[in-house]
Short mmCIF file of C-alpha atoms in Angstrom, two decimals:
data_model
loop_
_atom_site.label_atom_id
_atom_site.label_comp_id
_atom_site.label_asym_id
_atom_site.label_seq_id
_atom_site.Cartn_x
_atom_site.Cartn_y
_atom_site.Cartn_z
CA MET R 16 -47.89 -3.10 -26.38
CA ALA R 17 -45.21 -5.20 -24.79
CA SER R 18 -43.35 -5.62 -28.01
CA GLU R 19 -43.64 -1.91 -28.77
CA GLU R 20 -41.90 -0.93 -25.34
CA ILE R 21 -39.38 -3.43 -25.96
CA LYS R 22 -38.65 -2.01 -29.35
CA SER R 23 -38.47 1.54 -28.16
CA LYS R 24 -35.97 0.46 -25.32
CA LYS R 25 -33.59 -0.90 -28.03
CA GLN R 26 -34.04 1.88 -30.31
CA ARG R 27 -32.94 4.23 -27.41
CA ASN R 28 -29.80 2.15 -26.76
CA ASP R 29 -29.08 1.95 -30.35
CA GLU R 30 -29.59 5.88 -30.62
CA CYS R 31 -27.41 6.52 -27.65
CA ILE R 32 -24.83 9.39 -28.38
CA ILE R 33 -21.71 7.53 -27.34
CA ASN R 34 -22.76 4.16 -29.18
CA CYS R 35 -22.94 6.41 -32.33
CA LEU R 36 -19.45 7.49 -32.20
CA PRO R 37 -16.71 5.54 -33.86
CA GLU R 38 -15.40 2.42 -32.24
CA ASP R 39 -11.81 3.90 -32.00
CA LEU R 40 -13.11 6.97 -30.29
CA ILE R 41 -15.18 5.16 -27.95
CA GLU R 42 -12.19 3.06 -26.83
CA ARG R 43 -9.96 6.16 -26.39
CA ILE R 44 -12.73 7.44 -24.09
CA PHE R 45 -12.85 4.30 -22.08
CA LEU R 46 -9.08 3.97 -21.70
CA ARG R 47 -9.12 7.42 -19.82
CA LEU R 48 -11.34 6.09 -17.27
CA PRO R 49 -10.30 4.50 -13.79
CA VAL R 50 -11.67 0.97 -13.10
CA SER R 51 -13.86 2.10 -10.45
CA THR R 52 -15.91 4.05 -13.40
CA LEU R 53 -15.51 1.29 -15.83
CA LEU R 54 -17.12 -1.24 -13.50
CA ARG R 55 -20.18 0.80 -13.27
CA CYS R 56 -20.43 1.47 -16.97
CA VAL R 57 -20.33 -2.43 -17.59
CA SER R 58 -24.04 -2.64 -16.27
CA VAL R 59 -25.22 0.15 -18.52
CA CYS R 60 -26.13 -1.97 -21.53
CA LYS R 61 -24.70 -5.10 -23.37
CA HIS R 62 -22.72 -3.22 -25.84
CA TRP R 63 -20.34 -1.58 -23.22
CA HIS R 64 -20.32 -4.69 -21.27
CA ASN R 65 -18.62 -6.66 -24.02
CA PHE R 66 -16.66 -3.84 -24.96
CA ILE R 67 -14.99 -3.33 -21.60
CA ARG R 68 -15.00 -7.08 -20.67
CA ASP R 69 -13.17 -7.68 -24.03
CA PRO R 70 -9.75 -9.36 -23.24
CA GLN R 71 -7.90 -6.96 -25.72
CA PHE R 72 -9.41 -3.97 -23.94
CA VAL R 73 -8.54 -5.18 -20.79
CA VAL R 74 -4.79 -5.41 -22.01
CA SER R 75 -4.89 -2.03 -23.65
CA HIS R 76 -6.11 -0.42 -20.41
CA LEU R 77 -3.56 -2.03 -18.34
CA GLN R 78 -0.84 -0.67 -20.49
CA CYS R 79 -2.56 3.07 -20.22
CA ALA R 80 -3.27 2.65 -16.59
CA PRO R 81 -0.88 4.92 -14.06
CA ARG R 82 1.80 3.24 -12.07
CA ASP R 83 1.58 3.90 -8.37
CA VAL R 84 3.87 2.70 -5.73
CA LEU R 85 2.41 0.33 -2.95
CA LEU R 86 4.25 0.55 0.38
CA PHE R 87 3.44 -2.69 2.32
CA PHE R 88 4.08 -3.26 6.19
CA GLN R 89 3.64 -6.80 7.32
CA GLN R 90 1.74 -7.48 10.70
CA GLU R 91 3.93 -7.23 13.86
CA SER R 92 3.56 -6.54 17.52
CA VAL R 93 4.73 -3.28 19.02
CA SER R 94 5.25 -2.57 22.89
CA GLY R 95 2.82 -5.73 23.06
CA GLU R 96 0.26 -4.05 20.89
CA PRO R 97 -0.86 -5.96 17.48
CA TYR R 98 -0.63 -3.83 14.23
CA PRO R 99 -2.10 -5.40 11.27
CA SER R 100 -0.66 -5.87 7.91
CA ASP R 101 -1.42 -2.67 6.03
CA ALA R 102 -0.51 -1.08 2.62
CA ILE R 103 -0.05 2.62 1.57
CA LEU R 104 -0.66 3.66 -2.12
CA ILE R 105 1.50 6.48 -3.29
CA ASP R 106 0.01 8.16 -6.55
CA GLU R 107 1.63 10.31 -9.14
CA ALA R 108 1.51 13.30 -6.90
CA TRP R 109 3.54 11.58 -4.43
CA SER R 110 0.66 11.93 -2.00
CA PRO R 111 -0.10 8.61 0.45
CA SER R 112 -3.49 7.19 0.61
CA THR R 113 -5.41 6.86 3.96
CA CYS R 114 -7.96 4.26 2.78
CA ALA R 115 -7.23 0.54 3.63
CA VAL R 116 -6.56 -1.85 0.76
CA PRO R 117 -9.88 -4.32 1.38
CA VAL R 118 -8.13 -7.42 -0.25
CA ILE R 119 -5.39 -7.31 2.21
CA GLY R 120 -6.16 -9.20 5.66
CA PRO R 121 -4.38 -8.22 8.99
CA ASP R 122 -2.41 -11.36 8.94
CA ASP R 123 -1.66 -11.51 5.22
CA PHE R 124 2.02 -11.50 3.76
CA LEU R 125 2.54 -9.62 0.42
CA PHE R 126 5.00 -11.32 -2.06
CA GLY R 127 4.15 -10.04 -5.40
CA SER R 128 2.50 -7.44 -7.52
CA CYS R 129 1.70 -8.02 -11.11
CA ASN R 130 -0.80 -6.36 -13.62
CA GLY R 131 -2.99 -5.24 -10.66
CA LEU R 132 -3.12 -8.69 -9.08
CA LEU R 133 -1.34 -9.16 -5.59
CA GLY R 134 -0.03 -12.37 -4.29
CA LEU R 135 -0.57 -12.98 -0.58
CA TYR R 136 -0.39 -15.70 1.91
CA THR R 137 -0.74 -16.18 5.70
CA LYS R 138 1.43 -18.72 7.92
CA THR R 139 -1.77 -21.06 8.33
CA SER R 140 -4.01 -20.56 5.34
CA THR R 141 -3.95 -20.37 1.53
CA ILE R 142 -2.09 -18.42 -0.90
CA LYS R 143 -4.63 -15.55 -2.08
CA VAL R 144 -4.31 -13.80 -5.42
CA ALA R 145 -6.40 -10.69 -5.23
CA ASN R 146 -7.42 -7.96 -7.69
CA LEU R 147 -6.41 -4.73 -6.15
CA ALA R 148 -9.16 -2.62 -7.84
CA THR R 149 -12.16 -4.91 -7.98
CA GLY R 150 -11.48 -6.73 -4.82
CA GLU R 151 -11.94 -10.14 -6.49
CA CYS R 152 -9.99 -12.89 -4.77
CA LEU R 153 -8.74 -16.30 -5.65
CA HIS R 154 -7.49 -18.88 -2.61
CA LEU R 155 -5.05 -21.62 -3.64
CA GLU R 156 -3.80 -24.76 -1.83
CA LYS R 157 -0.38 -24.23 -0.60
CA PRO R 158 2.61 -26.41 -2.07
CA ALA R 159 3.85 -27.35 1.30
CA LYS R 160 2.22 -27.55 4.88
CA ASN R 161 3.64 -26.42 8.16
CA VAL R 162 6.80 -24.86 6.54
CA LYS R 163 8.92 -23.59 9.35
CA GLY R 164 10.69 -20.24 8.83
CA ASP R 165 8.59 -19.25 5.77
CA HIS R 166 9.19 -15.94 4.47
CA PHE R 167 7.66 -13.61 1.60
CA SER R 168 11.06 -13.68 -0.11
CA PHE R 169 10.51 -17.53 -0.72
CA TYR R 170 7.27 -16.75 -2.82
CA SER R 171 7.13 -14.94 -6.31
CA PHE R 172 4.42 -14.04 -8.60
CA ALA R 173 4.88 -13.11 -12.21
CA PHE R 174 3.28 -12.75 -15.50
CA HIS R 175 5.12 -14.47 -18.66
CA PRO R 176 4.73 -12.11 -21.59
CA VAL R 177 4.94 -14.95 -24.22
CA THR R 178 2.70 -17.36 -22.84
CA LYS R 179 0.23 -14.95 -21.25
CA GLU R 180 0.26 -17.03 -18.15
CA TYR R 181 0.45 -16.11 -14.52
CA LYS R 182 2.91 -18.07 -12.49
CA ILE R 183 3.56 -18.44 -8.47
CA THR R 184 6.92 -19.90 -7.46
CA HIS R 185 8.10 -21.10 -3.92
CA PHE R 186 11.64 -22.13 -2.74
CA LEU R 187 11.13 -25.12 -0.79
CA GLY R 188 13.84 -25.87 1.77
CA ASP R 189 15.58 -29.00 1.95
CA CYS R 190 13.87 -31.52 4.02
CA VAL R 191 15.20 -32.48 7.34
CA GLU R 192 13.86 -36.18 8.67
CA GLY R 193 11.31 -36.01 5.80
CA ARG R 194 9.68 -32.78 6.66
CA PRO R 195 10.38 -29.34 4.93
CA HIS R 196 12.51 -27.05 6.91
CA ASN R 197 13.42 -23.83 5.56
CA LYS R 198 16.73 -22.86 7.05
CA ASP R 199 19.68 -22.92 4.87
CA ARG R 200 19.38 -24.51 1.48
CA PHE R 201 16.75 -25.47 -1.01
CA SER R 202 17.08 -27.88 -4.06
CA THR R 203 13.27 -27.51 -5.06
CA ILE R 204 11.58 -24.85 -6.83
CA GLN R 205 7.95 -25.30 -6.80
CA VAL R 206 5.88 -23.62 -9.79
CA TYR R 207 2.03 -23.28 -10.01
CA THR R 208 0.59 -21.88 -13.26
CA LEU R 209 -2.95 -20.21 -12.70
CA GLY R 210 -5.54 -22.74 -13.72
CA ASP R 211 -3.68 -25.62 -13.43
CA GLU R 212 -4.49 -28.50 -11.31
CA LYS R 213 -1.56 -29.03 -9.00
CA TRP R 214 1.85 -27.68 -8.06
CA LYS R 215 4.97 -28.68 -10.30
CA ASP R 216 8.32 -29.44 -8.48
CA ILE R 217 11.42 -28.54 -10.34
CA ARG R 218 15.01 -29.57 -9.25
CA THR R 219 17.68 -27.09 -9.06
CA PRO R 220 21.27 -27.82 -10.61
CA GLU R 221 22.70 -27.86 -6.98
CA ALA R 222 21.60 -26.86 -3.56
CA LEU R 223 21.38 -23.10 -3.32
CA SER R 224 21.63 -20.65 -0.37
CA LEU R 225 18.06 -19.95 0.86
CA ILE R 226 19.66 -17.40 3.41
CA SER R 227 20.69 -15.24 0.34
CA VAL R 228 17.34 -15.18 -1.20
CA ARG R 229 16.03 -14.11 2.05
CA ASN R 230 18.43 -11.39 2.69
CA SER R 231 18.68 -10.09 -1.10
CA GLY R 232 15.01 -10.52 -2.37
CA VAL R 233 13.76 -11.94 -5.82
CA VAL R 234 12.72 -10.02 -8.93
CA ASN R 235 10.75 -11.14 -12.12
CA VAL R 236 11.54 -9.68 -15.51
CA ASP R 237 10.36 -10.51 -18.98
CA GLY R 238 9.54 -14.16 -17.94
CA LYS R 239 12.25 -14.77 -15.87
CA MET R 240 12.95 -15.02 -11.96
CA TYR R 241 16.19 -13.52 -10.61
CA TRP R 242 17.91 -13.93 -7.20
CA LEU R 243 21.40 -14.07 -5.54
CA THR R 244 23.16 -17.00 -4.26
CA GLU R 245 26.71 -17.58 -2.93
CA GLU R 246 29.42 -18.14 -5.28
CA MET R 247 32.67 -18.19 -3.34
CA LEU R 248 35.00 -18.08 -6.40
CA SER R 249 33.79 -14.79 -7.53
CA SER R 250 34.94 -11.29 -6.59
CA TRP R 251 32.17 -10.65 -4.46
CA GLN R 252 31.51 -14.21 -3.64
CA HIS R 253 27.92 -13.70 -4.91
CA ALA R 254 26.32 -14.37 -8.31
CA VAL R 255 22.93 -14.00 -10.03
CA MET R 256 20.87 -17.00 -10.62
CA SER R 257 17.98 -16.89 -13.13
CA PHE R 258 15.03 -19.25 -13.71
CA ASP R 259 13.12 -19.36 -17.15
CA LEU R 260 9.59 -19.82 -16.30
CA TRP R 261 8.61 -21.17 -19.79
CA GLU R 262 11.56 -23.32 -20.59
CA GLU R 263 12.28 -24.19 -16.73
CA SER R 264 15.93 -23.97 -17.24
CA PHE R 265 18.46 -22.25 -14.81
CA ALA R 266 21.59 -20.07 -15.67
CA MET R 267 24.10 -18.22 -13.75
CA ILE R 268 25.19 -14.67 -14.19
CA GLN R 269 28.34 -13.11 -12.54
CA LEU R 270 28.26 -9.81 -10.91
CA PRO R 271 30.51 -6.96 -11.93
CA ALA R 272 34.24 -6.66 -11.35
CA ALA R 273 34.45 -5.71 -7.25
CA CYS R 274 35.51 -2.31 -5.97
CA GLU R 275 37.89 -1.99 -3.33
CA ASP R 276 36.19 -2.17 0.35
CA HIS R 277 37.23 0.09 2.90
CA ASP R 278 38.67 -1.67 6.09
CA TYR R 279 37.08 0.93 8.45
CA PHE R 280 33.46 0.08 7.29
CA GLY R 281 31.74 -3.49 7.93
CA PRO R 282 30.76 -6.44 5.57
CA ARG R 283 29.21 -5.61 2.32
CA LYS R 284 25.46 -6.22 1.59
CA PHE R 285 23.75 -6.92 -1.66
CA TRP R 286 20.13 -6.86 -2.93
CA ILE R 287 18.67 -7.70 -6.29
CA ARG R 288 16.09 -4.99 -7.30
CA ASP R 289 13.85 -3.94 -10.52
CA ILE R 290 14.62 -0.54 -12.12
CA ASP R 291 12.22 0.09 -15.10
CA GLY R 292 12.18 -3.61 -16.22
CA LYS R 293 15.95 -4.33 -15.74
CA ILE R 294 17.83 -6.39 -13.34
CA CYS R 295 19.67 -4.41 -10.74
CA ILE R 296 22.21 -4.83 -8.11
CA VAL R 297 22.44 -2.68 -5.03
CA THR R 298 25.38 -3.00 -2.78
CA ALA R 299 27.08 -1.10 -0.02
CA GLN R 300 29.23 -1.86 2.86
CA THR R 301 27.79 -1.86 6.28
CA SER R 302 28.75 0.13 9.50
CA ARG R 303 31.22 -1.47 11.84
CA TYR R 304 29.01 -0.20 14.91
CA GLY R 305 25.44 -1.03 13.24
CA PRO R 306 25.13 -4.21 10.91
CA LYS R 307 21.99 -2.79 9.53
CA ALA R 308 22.96 0.74 8.99
CA LEU R 309 24.60 1.45 5.39
CA ALA R 310 27.88 3.20 5.23
CA GLY R 311 30.20 4.65 2.45
CA GLU R 312 28.81 4.48 -0.89
CA LEU R 313 25.47 2.78 -2.48
CA GLN R 314 26.41 1.32 -5.76
CA ILE R 315 23.51 0.60 -8.09
CA TRP R 316 24.36 -1.83 -11.15
CA THR R 317 21.99 -2.81 -14.15
CA LEU R 318 22.09 -5.65 -16.30
CA ASP R 319 22.05 -4.82 -20.30
CA ASN R 320 20.58 -7.54 -22.06
CA THR R 321 22.00 -7.57 -25.71
CA VAL R 322 21.94 -10.23 -28.26
CA GLU R 323 25.64 -10.68 -28.00
CA GLN R 324 26.17 -10.88 -24.50
CA GLN R 325 24.95 -9.80 -20.80
CA ARG R 326 26.80 -6.53 -19.66
CA TRP R 327 26.76 -4.81 -16.13
CA SER R 328 26.92 -0.83 -16.01
CA GLN R 329 26.96 1.18 -13.04
CA LYS R 330 23.77 3.57 -13.02
CA TYR R 331 24.17 5.20 -9.74
CA ASN R 332 26.69 5.98 -7.31
CA ILE R 333 25.22 7.48 -4.20
CA LYS R 334 27.04 9.19 -1.33
CA ASN R 335 25.45 9.06 2.34
CA PRO R 336 23.24 6.08 1.68
CA PRO R 337 19.85 5.66 3.42
CA ASN R 338 19.37 3.35 6.39
CA TYR R 339 17.38 0.89 4.32
CA ILE R 340 16.41 0.20 0.79
CA PRO R 341 13.18 -1.53 0.27
CA GLY R 342 12.15 -3.86 -2.53
CA PRO R 343 11.57 -5.18 -5.00
CA HIS R 344 10.89 -1.79 -6.68
CA PHE R 345 12.67 1.13 -5.07
CA VAL R 346 12.99 3.59 -7.99
CA HIS R 347 10.09 5.25 -9.30
CA ARG R 348 9.80 8.17 -11.75
CA ASP R 349 13.43 9.08 -11.11
CA ARG R 350 13.11 9.08 -7.46
CA ILE R 351 14.73 6.68 -4.98
CA LEU R 352 12.42 5.48 -2.21
CA ALA R 353 14.43 5.02 1.30
CA GLN R 354 13.73 4.48 4.81
CA LEU R 355 15.66 6.56 7.39
CA CYS R 356 16.35 5.91 11.05
CA SER R 357 14.07 8.80 11.83
CA ASP R 358 10.90 6.69 11.17
CA ASN R 359 10.36 8.38 8.05
CA VAL R 360 10.01 7.12 4.30
CA TYR R 361 11.52 9.64 1.77
CA ALA R 362 11.41 10.02 -1.82
CA TYR R 363 14.55 11.56 -3.19
CA GLU R 364 15.01 12.97 -6.49
CA LEU R 365 18.08 11.45 -8.50
CA PHE R 366 20.29 13.61 -10.75
CA GLY R 367 22.25 12.25 -13.55
CA GLU R 368 23.45 8.72 -14.20
CA ASN R 369 26.81 6.84 -14.40
CA CYS R 370 28.13 9.49 -11.91
CA ASP R 371 28.31 10.28 -8.41
CA VAL R 372 24.88 11.37 -7.10
CA ASN R 373 23.95 13.12 -3.79
CA LEU R 374 20.51 12.66 -2.41
CA CYS R 375 18.71 15.95 -2.16
CA LYS R 376 15.11 17.71 -2.38
CA GLY R 377 13.73 14.69 -0.47
CA VAL R 378 10.07 14.57 -0.05
CA ASN R 379 8.76 13.05 3.29
CA LEU R 380 6.09 10.60 2.08
CA LEU R 381 5.10 9.35 5.59
CA ASP R 382 5.95 8.64 9.17
CA PHE R 383 5.88 4.88 9.84
CA SER R 384 6.24 5.11 13.68
CA PRO R 385 5.52 3.09 15.83
CA ARG R 386 6.25 0.28 13.10
CA LYS R 387 9.61 -1.15 13.15
CA PRO R 388 12.22 0.02 10.69
CA TYR R 389 13.37 -2.62 8.06
CA ASN R 390 9.90 -4.14 7.60
CA MET R 391 8.75 -2.31 4.59
CA GLN R 392 8.31 -3.68 0.93
CA SER R 393 7.92 -1.40 -2.05
CA TYR R 394 5.89 -2.58 -5.17
CA ILE R 395 5.01 -0.68 -8.42
CA CYS R 396 1.29 -1.41 -8.84
CA VAL R 397 -1.68 -0.80 -11.25
CA LYS R 398 -5.52 -0.90 -10.98
CA SER R 399 -6.57 -3.15 -13.70
CA LEU R 400 -9.82 -5.22 -14.96
CA VAL R 401 -7.69 -8.74 -14.92
CA ARG R 402 -10.37 -11.21 -14.11
CA LEU R 403 -9.76 -14.11 -11.91
CA ASP R 404 -13.02 -15.84 -12.40
CA VAL R 405 -11.71 -17.91 -15.29
CA TYR R 406 -9.36 -19.81 -13.05
CA LYS R 407 -11.91 -20.87 -10.41
CA LYS R 408 -12.47 -24.11 -11.70
CA ALA R 409 -9.08 -25.37 -11.15
CA GLY R 410 -8.92 -28.44 -8.65
CA ILE R 411 -6.13 -26.36 -6.68
CA VAL R 412 -8.66 -23.66 -5.67
CA ARG R 413 -9.75 -23.75 -2.02
CA ARG R 414 -11.95 -22.15 0.41
CA PRO R 415 -9.92 -21.19 3.68
CA LYS R 416 -10.82 -23.80 6.32
CA GLN R 417 -9.64 -21.86 9.23
CA LEU R 418 -10.88 -18.57 10.83
CA GLU R 419 -8.77 -15.81 9.38
CA GLY R 420 -8.62 -12.21 9.20
CA TRP R 421 -10.39 -9.81 11.54
CA GLN R 422 -12.43 -12.97 12.79
CA LEU R 423 -9.55 -13.86 14.76
CA LYS R 424 -9.67 -12.99 18.69
CA LYS R 425 -5.98 -11.75 18.59
CA TRP R 426 -7.35 -8.55 16.72
CA GLU R 427 -10.21 -7.72 18.97
CA THR R 428 -7.98 -5.10 20.73
CA TRP R 429 -7.11 -3.58 17.36
CA LYS R 430 -11.08 -3.35 16.47
CA ARG R 431 -11.70 -1.95 20.04
CA ARG R 432 -9.42 0.97 19.48
CA LEU R 433 -10.74 1.74 16.00
CA SER R 434 -14.68 1.73 17.58
CA LYS R 435 -13.17 4.00 20.40
CA LEU R 436 -11.84 6.54 17.91
CA ALA R 437 -14.98 6.22 15.81
CA ASP R 438 -17.03 6.94 18.89
CA LEU R 439 -15.01 9.65 20.02
CA GLN R 440 -15.52 11.18 16.47
CA CYS R 441 -19.05 10.93 16.54
CA ARG R 442 -19.48 12.33 20.14
CA MET R 443 -17.09 15.35 18.91
CA HIS R 444 -19.32 16.00 15.99
CA LYS R 445 -22.45 16.30 18.04
CA PHE R 446 -20.72 18.38 20.66
CA GLU R 447 -19.41 20.72 18.23
CA HIS R 448 -22.88 21.45 16.63
CA HIS R 449 -24.76 21.74 20.04
CA LEU R 450 -21.86 24.21 20.88
CA LEU R 451 -22.29 26.28 17.89
CA GLU R 452 -26.17 26.30 18.41
CA VAL R 453 -25.48 27.59 21.67
CA ALA R 454 -23.08 30.19 20.48
CA GLU R 455 -25.50 31.28 17.69
CA THR R 456 -28.35 31.92 20.28
CA MET R 457 -25.94 33.80 22.44
CA GLY R 458 -24.73 35.74 19.55
CA LYS R 459 -28.05 37.09 18.79
CA ARG R 460 -28.65 38.01 22.68
CA CYS R 461 -25.18 39.80 22.64
CA GLN R 462 -26.25 41.79 19.71
CA PHE R 463 -29.27 43.12 21.67
CA LEU R 464 -26.85 44.13 24.30
CA LYS R 465 -24.61 45.75 21.87
CA ASP R 466 -27.43 47.75 20.57
CA LYS R 467 -28.18 49.09 24.21
CA GLN R 468 -24.37 50.14 24.37
CA HIS R 469 -23.19 47.42 26.71
CA ASN R 470 -19.42 48.18 27.43
CA ILE R 471 -18.25 44.39 26.68
CA ALA R 472 -21.33 43.04 24.45
CA GLU R 473 -19.07 44.03 21.31
CA HIS R 474 -15.80 42.14 22.22
CA VAL R 475 -17.71 38.89 23.24
CA LEU R 476 -19.92 39.25 20.05
CA THR R 477 -16.67 39.49 17.76
CA GLU R 478 -15.31 36.25 19.43
CA LEU R 479 -18.49 34.48 18.88
CA LYS R 480 -18.54 35.25 15.21
CA GLN R 481 -15.18 34.09 15.00
CA VAL R 482 -16.32 30.67 16.69
CA LEU R 483 -19.04 30.36 14.09
CA GLN R 484 -16.78 30.65 11.43
CA HIS R 485 -15.33 27.01 12.20
CA LYS R 486 -18.30 25.11 11.45
CA PRO R 487 -17.60 21.48 11.41
CA ASP R 488 -18.77 18.96 8.88
CA ASN R 489 -22.25 17.42 9.08
CA PRO R 490 -22.17 14.83 11.77
CA ASP R 491 -24.37 12.32 9.54
CA GLN R 492 -21.48 12.31 6.81
CA LEU R 493 -18.85 10.66 9.26
CA ARG R 494 -16.09 8.81 7.38
CA SER R 495 -15.96 5.16 8.44
CA ILE R 496 -12.65 4.54 10.55
CA ARG R 497 -12.76 0.93 9.56
CA ARG R 498 -12.00 2.00 6.08
CA LEU R 499 -8.68 3.85 7.06
CA ASN R 500 -5.25 2.41 6.95
CA TRP R 501 -3.10 2.89 9.89
CA VAL R 502 -1.72 6.48 8.37
CA GLY R 503 -5.41 7.76 8.11
CA TYR R 504 -5.88 6.48 11.45
CA SER R 505 -3.08 8.33 12.73
CA GLN R 506 -4.23 11.46 10.93
CA ALA R 507 -7.74 10.96 12.46
CA GLN R 508 -6.25 10.96 16.00
CA GLN R 509 -4.06 14.04 15.18
CA LYS R 510 -7.19 15.67 13.93
CA LEU R 511 -9.35 14.81 16.82
CA GLU R 512 -6.67 16.22 19.27
CA VAL R 513 -6.69 19.50 17.26
CA ARG R 514 -10.42 19.66 17.32
CA LEU R 515 -10.80 19.20 20.86
CA SER R 516 -8.12 22.17 21.43
CA LYS R 517 -10.46 24.29 19.37
CA THR R 518 -13.54 23.02 21.22
CA GLU R 519 -11.98 24.20 24.53
CA ASP R 520 -11.21 27.69 23.21
CA MET R 521 -14.98 27.79 21.62
CA MET R 522 -16.30 26.64 25.20
CA LYS R 523 -14.34 29.54 27.02
CA VAL R 524 -16.16 32.04 24.93
CA VAL R 525 -19.35 30.76 25.17
CA GLU R 526 -18.88 30.60 28.91
CA GLN R 527 -17.68 34.26 29.07
CA ALA R 528 -20.80 35.25 27.04
CA GLN R 529 -22.92 33.24 29.27
CA ASP R 530 -21.58 34.84 32.52
CA MET R 531 -21.94 38.14 30.86
CA LEU R 532 -25.89 37.39 30.07
CA ASP R 533 -26.30 36.05 33.55
CA GLN R 534 -25.01 39.18 35.01
CA ASP R 535 -26.99 41.48 33.09
CA ALA R 536 -30.53 42.20 34.33
CA SER R 537 -31.66 43.43 30.87
CA VAL R 538 -31.67 40.09 29.21
CA ALA R 539 -34.53 38.43 30.94
CA GLY R 540 -34.57 35.11 29.42
CA ALA R 541 -30.85 34.29 29.83
CA SER R 542 -30.61 30.90 31.55
CA SER R 543 -27.87 28.47 32.12
CA SER R 544 -29.48 25.45 30.75
CA ASP R 545 -28.49 26.77 27.34
CA SER R 546 -25.02 26.18 28.14
CA PRO R 547 -23.30 22.70 26.66
CA ASP R 548 -22.90 20.01 28.90
CA LYS R 549 -19.65 20.24 30.68
CA GLU R 550 -19.71 16.49 31.74
CA GLU R 551 -19.82 15.53 28.28
CA GLN R 552 -16.65 17.96 27.23
CA GLY R 553 -14.82 16.33 30.22
CA SER R 554 -15.63 12.87 28.94
CA LEU R 555 -13.91 13.99 25.52
CA GLN R 556 -11.06 15.47 26.87
CA HIS R 557 -10.44 12.17 29.00
#
């Protein structure tokens, strides 16, 4: 009997209509599904599990996955209040997410995004590689302990297209009295390949500027890492350094010919960025009165690699530049991401290439207040099926030894703010429903008075019907505040204020109806006990 049941189950699996389709058609269907759906499909049957977990399918799905923008804001203190690290995903419709990214902790610093994997670190714990979509995490031992002045630009995360290896790099500042001291220069790049047993130290041809790295950033393109360094003999006194992650070799690339600077502007700034897989140099003069504000024109040059030579070409020349250009990716789907002094992040559409461009048709993505300006990073990210469990047996993999994340006491104030907002939302839901129940009861009584030709009953009944049209959501289906990022948290606060204002208007209508019913002797069952608890509404207003 048992064998017949097993046989029938196997027969049902074999006769599944999807499994009867051609293999290439099944693949085309699965390639269109998001990672969240595919993770549920894995447990349907063994055939689907093997199909979805196949490395070739993972690569194919990665190539088809939509590219989103990830805006990252590192943890900071604003007016004495702590704000945790947080990320905002911008989808293809340029709509910002409101849900928190669970793999990012409150003290994490983001230094890379690659094939759906995020590279993060904290000042006191390990380096963390995490899958944005699946939540899988891998903690690695840091290459250097107690590094002073550490910065996210000193780390980098990349995938080599030839070797198919993931690599993490770290610029190690030159030692002072035998201790690492990141301040001015570095002579060592520390490299780790996921799955290896230890970090590898590689000496640079000469001591290079660590300050230039911090100010201009680092990008990875086609298995090579690029950054800016000082070159006093060149026209712009900067040059691009490259490091081949496979051959572990260095090369220097000269910048394009310098343009004439205007005397009425301040010093020139440089950034290295990535536009559609090409090395890009962004430069502009600063304001003489505000060293962080850009002035004049923003020039964007891209490096064209050919078999014969490397050649720079000017891609954009932007008049009236924004205040801040995030990195390492700041151009996405023909729009440039920029931060303005008005505490807003905009996406401006770019028209034309190799010509003068005026920023116009800006889309306001989000208001980042009260967070500080110049504290945002921008990455291109995808949601992928790339697995990390294949690297967990490496000797360098660690478990964090110290308390971290939301377990730390310093985040108790922030958690209390979340709990208070969640409690207010819950109480508001319950109060609204209680108020509507009372309004519905009074509506029936007012209808009775209207039938008796009461002079004001019709007016009150009309207002009560308008109140009943604004029925709130079910209080049992409240959204968890803890799952919101700070954009969602701000929106929840604003919505709560709007609902409170509407509730006050509803309360006035209900009180007017109650007064009318109390005054009319023809309604014998009217009682003030049906009115909502005014003390509860007072606490909500407070």
